Short mmCIF file of N, CA and C in Angstrom, two decimals:
data_model
loop_
_atom_site.label_atom_id
_atom_site.label_comp_id
_atom_site.label_asym_id
_atom_site.label_seq_id
_atom_site.Cartn_x
_atom_site.Cartn_y
_atom_site.Cartn_z
N MET A 815 -13.05 14.36 27.83
CA MET A 815 -11.80 14.56 27.25
C MET A 815 -11.06 14.26 26.53
N LEU A 816 -11.15 13.12 26.58
CA LEU A 816 -10.30 12.34 25.56
C LEU A 816 -11.39 11.92 24.69
N LEU A 817 -12.14 12.51 24.38
CA LEU A 817 -13.19 12.46 22.80
C LEU A 817 -12.92 13.84 22.60
N ARG A 818 -12.84 14.40 23.50
CA ARG A 818 -12.61 16.27 22.59
C ARG A 818 -10.81 16.28 22.46
N ILE A 819 -9.98 15.51 22.61
CA ILE A 819 -8.73 15.42 22.08
C ILE A 819 -8.50 14.66 21.11
N LYS A 820 -9.51 14.04 21.23
CA LYS A 820 -9.44 13.02 19.77
C LYS A 820 -10.08 13.74 18.79
N THR A 821 -10.75 14.23 18.62
CA THR A 821 -11.24 15.48 18.07
C THR A 821 -10.37 16.16 17.37
N LEU A 822 -9.68 16.79 18.29
CA LEU A 822 -8.92 17.81 18.16
C LEU A 822 -7.29 17.69 17.46
N GLU A 823 -6.83 16.49 17.44
CA GLU A 823 -6.27 15.76 16.67
C GLU A 823 -6.23 15.36 15.26
N ASP A 824 -7.89 15.24 15.34
CA ASP A 824 -8.44 14.67 13.86
C ASP A 824 -8.12 16.22 13.23
N LYS A 825 -8.99 17.36 13.30
CA LYS A 825 -8.92 18.52 12.93
C LYS A 825 -7.62 19.12 12.60
N VAL A 826 -6.88 18.84 13.62
CA VAL A 826 -4.89 19.20 13.48
C VAL A 826 -4.31 18.40 12.42
N ALA A 827 -5.09 17.11 12.50
CA ALA A 827 -4.42 16.17 11.05
C ALA A 827 -5.18 16.86 10.09
N SER A 828 -5.83 17.34 9.77
CA SER A 828 -6.95 17.97 8.65
C SER A 828 -6.68 18.42 8.22
N ILE A 829 -5.81 19.85 8.88
CA ILE A 829 -5.56 20.92 8.74
C ILE A 829 -3.81 20.65 8.09
N SER A 830 -3.25 19.91 8.79
CA SER A 830 -2.07 19.58 8.25
C SER A 830 -2.24 19.30 6.53
N THR A 831 -2.87 18.09 6.30
CA THR A 831 -3.04 17.60 5.28
C THR A 831 -3.57 19.00 4.27
N ASP A 832 -4.66 19.66 4.69
CA ASP A 832 -4.92 20.67 3.76
C ASP A 832 -3.92 22.13 3.94
N ILE A 833 -2.83 22.38 4.02
CA ILE A 833 -1.47 23.36 4.36
C ILE A 833 -0.66 22.56 3.51
N ALA A 834 -0.60 21.18 2.91
CA ALA A 834 0.58 20.11 2.99
C ALA A 834 -0.01 20.14 1.02
N VAL A 835 -1.36 20.44 0.81
CA VAL A 835 -2.14 20.70 -0.60
C VAL A 835 -1.97 21.98 -1.03
N ILE A 836 -1.91 22.93 -0.44
CA ILE A 836 -2.03 24.58 -0.58
C ILE A 836 -0.72 24.62 -0.87
N LYS A 837 0.44 24.08 -0.08
CA LYS A 837 1.95 24.16 -0.31
C LYS A 837 2.31 23.97 -1.50
N SER A 838 1.70 23.09 -2.15
CA SER A 838 2.00 22.16 -3.19
C SER A 838 1.85 22.81 -4.62
N ASN A 839 0.92 23.76 -4.40
CA ASN A 839 -0.13 24.27 -5.65
C ASN A 839 0.52 25.77 -5.33
N TYR A 840 1.62 26.20 -4.88
CA TYR A 840 2.11 27.52 -4.62
C TYR A 840 2.94 27.11 -5.86
N ALA A 841 2.56 29.02 -6.54
CA ALA A 841 3.72 29.12 -7.39
C ALA A 841 4.75 29.62 -6.68
N THR A 842 6.55 29.16 -7.15
CA THR A 842 7.51 29.72 -6.81
C THR A 842 8.13 30.63 -6.89
N LYS A 843 9.17 31.48 -6.50
CA LYS A 843 10.02 32.29 -7.14
C LYS A 843 10.27 32.58 -8.57
N GLU A 844 11.10 30.79 -8.33
CA GLU A 844 11.53 30.70 -9.87
C GLU A 844 10.06 30.84 -10.62
N ASP A 845 9.59 30.57 -10.56
CA ASP A 845 8.20 30.06 -11.34
C ASP A 845 7.34 31.46 -11.33
N THR A 846 7.86 32.51 -10.97
CA THR A 846 7.01 33.72 -11.12
C THR A 846 8.08 34.65 -11.57
N SER A 847 9.03 34.21 -11.66
CA SER A 847 10.44 34.90 -11.80
C SER A 847 10.01 35.07 -13.74
N THR A 848 10.01 33.23 -13.91
CA THR A 848 10.16 32.51 -15.18
C THR A 848 8.82 32.93 -16.33
N ILE A 849 7.65 33.27 -15.00
CA ILE A 849 6.65 33.72 -16.12
C ILE A 849 6.84 35.65 -16.34
N LYS A 850 7.48 36.20 -15.56
CA LYS A 850 7.74 37.60 -15.96
C LYS A 850 8.98 37.37 -16.91
N VAL A 851 9.97 36.29 -17.72
CA VAL A 851 10.31 37.20 -18.78
C VAL A 851 9.49 36.46 -19.61
N GLU A 852 8.58 35.50 -19.87
CA GLU A 852 8.36 34.82 -20.53
C GLU A 852 6.96 36.08 -20.82
N VAL A 853 6.57 36.80 -20.13
CA VAL A 853 5.76 37.84 -20.26
C VAL A 853 6.43 39.19 -21.29
N ALA A 854 7.27 39.31 -20.52
CA ALA A 854 8.78 40.36 -21.15
C ALA A 854 8.66 39.94 -22.82
N ASN A 855 8.83 38.63 -22.87
CA ASN A 855 9.08 38.46 -24.33
C ASN A 855 8.06 38.33 -25.43
N ALA A 856 7.05 37.73 -24.69
CA ALA A 856 5.74 38.54 -25.92
C ALA A 856 5.30 39.27 -25.81
N LYS A 857 5.42 40.39 -24.66
CA LYS A 857 5.07 41.93 -25.11
C LYS A 857 6.67 42.30 -26.23
N ALA A 858 7.56 41.81 -26.39
CA ALA A 858 9.02 42.61 -26.67
C ALA A 858 7.97 42.02 -28.30
N GLU A 859 7.26 41.26 -28.30
CA GLU A 859 6.98 40.34 -29.84
C GLU A 859 5.63 41.20 -30.12
N LEU A 860 4.82 41.46 -29.31
CA LEU A 860 3.52 42.08 -29.64
C LEU A 860 3.95 43.95 -30.22
N HIS A 861 4.87 43.99 -29.28
CA HIS A 861 5.34 45.46 -29.83
C HIS A 861 6.12 45.46 -31.07
N SER A 862 6.77 44.47 -31.96
CA SER A 862 7.59 44.77 -33.14
C SER A 862 6.57 44.29 -34.24
N ALA A 863 5.31 43.26 -33.35
CA ALA A 863 3.69 43.15 -34.35
C ALA A 863 2.92 44.15 -35.26
N LEU A 864 2.85 44.79 -34.12
CA LEU A 864 2.22 46.22 -34.11
C LEU A 864 2.90 46.87 -35.07
N ARG A 865 3.91 47.58 -34.51
CA ARG A 865 5.03 48.15 -35.31
C ARG A 865 4.98 47.80 -36.92
N THR A 866 5.08 46.94 -37.14
CA THR A 866 4.61 46.34 -38.72
C THR A 866 3.78 46.15 -39.29
N GLN A 867 2.94 46.71 -38.75
CA GLN A 867 1.34 46.35 -39.01
C GLN A 867 0.98 48.10 -39.13
N VAL A 868 1.55 48.81 -38.28
CA VAL A 868 1.77 50.22 -38.62
C VAL A 868 1.97 51.24 -39.60
N LEU A 869 3.76 50.42 -39.63
CA LEU A 869 4.44 50.76 -40.74
C LEU A 869 3.44 50.43 -41.64
N THR A 870 3.01 49.04 -42.36
CA THR A 870 2.39 48.56 -43.47
C THR A 870 1.40 49.94 -43.58
N ILE A 871 0.52 49.98 -42.64
CA ILE A 871 -0.87 50.53 -43.10
C ILE A 871 -0.50 51.78 -43.62
N ILE A 872 0.47 52.70 -43.03
CA ILE A 872 1.24 54.39 -43.20
C ILE A 872 1.62 53.85 -44.54
N GLY A 873 2.20 53.22 -44.62
CA GLY A 873 2.60 52.91 -46.35
C GLY A 873 1.84 52.51 -46.98
N SER A 874 0.45 51.85 -47.00
CA SER A 874 -0.53 51.55 -47.72
C SER A 874 -1.43 52.95 -48.33
N MET A 875 -1.48 53.42 -47.12
CA MET A 875 -2.21 54.99 -46.85
C MET A 875 -1.50 56.36 -47.97
N ILE A 876 -0.19 56.16 -47.71
CA ILE A 876 1.04 56.80 -48.48
C ILE A 876 0.27 56.71 -50.29
N ALA A 877 0.38 55.13 -50.43
CA ALA A 877 0.30 54.90 -51.60
C ALA A 877 -0.56 55.56 -52.42
N ILE A 878 -1.80 54.27 -51.17
CA ILE A 878 -3.36 54.67 -52.44
C ILE A 878 -3.51 56.57 -52.72
N VAL A 879 -2.72 57.56 -51.56
CA VAL A 879 -2.94 58.90 -51.83
C VAL A 879 -2.18 59.74 -52.77
N GLY A 880 -0.99 58.88 -53.18
CA GLY A 880 -0.52 59.01 -54.09
C GLY A 880 -1.29 58.74 -55.20
N ILE A 881 -1.15 57.86 -55.50
CA ILE A 881 -2.53 56.91 -56.74
C ILE A 881 -3.40 58.00 -56.93
N ALA A 882 -4.39 58.39 -55.73
CA ALA A 882 -5.36 59.12 -56.55
C ALA A 882 -5.46 60.15 -56.76
N SER A 883 -4.65 60.73 -56.46
CA SER A 883 -3.80 62.52 -56.55
C SER A 883 -3.07 62.06 -57.48
N GLY A 884 -2.57 61.27 -58.65
CA GLY A 884 -1.87 61.47 -59.72
C GLY A 884 -3.42 60.85 -60.59
N ILE A 885 -4.81 60.52 -60.15
CA ILE A 885 -5.65 60.04 -61.29
C ILE A 885 -6.13 61.81 -60.99
N ILE A 886 -6.44 61.72 -59.81
CA ILE A 886 -6.97 63.09 -60.19
C ILE A 886 -6.46 64.38 -60.54
N ILE A 887 -5.48 64.65 -60.53
CA ILE A 887 -4.63 65.00 -61.56
C ILE A 887 -4.19 65.34 -63.20
N LYS A 888 -4.57 63.62 -63.25
CA LYS A 888 -4.49 63.41 -64.75
C LYS A 888 -5.71 63.55 -65.14
N PHE A 889 -7.34 64.07 -65.13
CA PHE A 889 -8.32 64.19 -65.21
C PHE A 889 -8.54 65.53 -65.39
N LEU A 890 -7.93 66.03 -64.32
CA LEU A 890 -8.24 67.05 -64.41
C LEU A 890 -6.85 68.14 -65.59
N THR A 891 -6.15 67.54 -65.63
CA THR A 891 -5.56 68.09 -67.18
C THR A 891 -5.97 67.67 -68.13
N VAL A 892 -7.11 66.63 -68.46
CA VAL A 892 -7.69 66.11 -69.61
C VAL A 892 -8.20 67.45 -70.10
#
């Protein structure tokens, strides 16, 4: 009987140590809310960069079409 109790006490001590390790590695609400804010900021920065890139590409394409149509018109009128 004493051996069983000793084994049980050892296992409970091991479990409590494991739980302490698990608790120390958990993320708190503050950690998750900080991550949410950082993700939202990164998302806003990415959206802004993509918008700038799209506008640059559209502007470049309009310029290329304008130049190409000008060259075509010039060759057709000659």
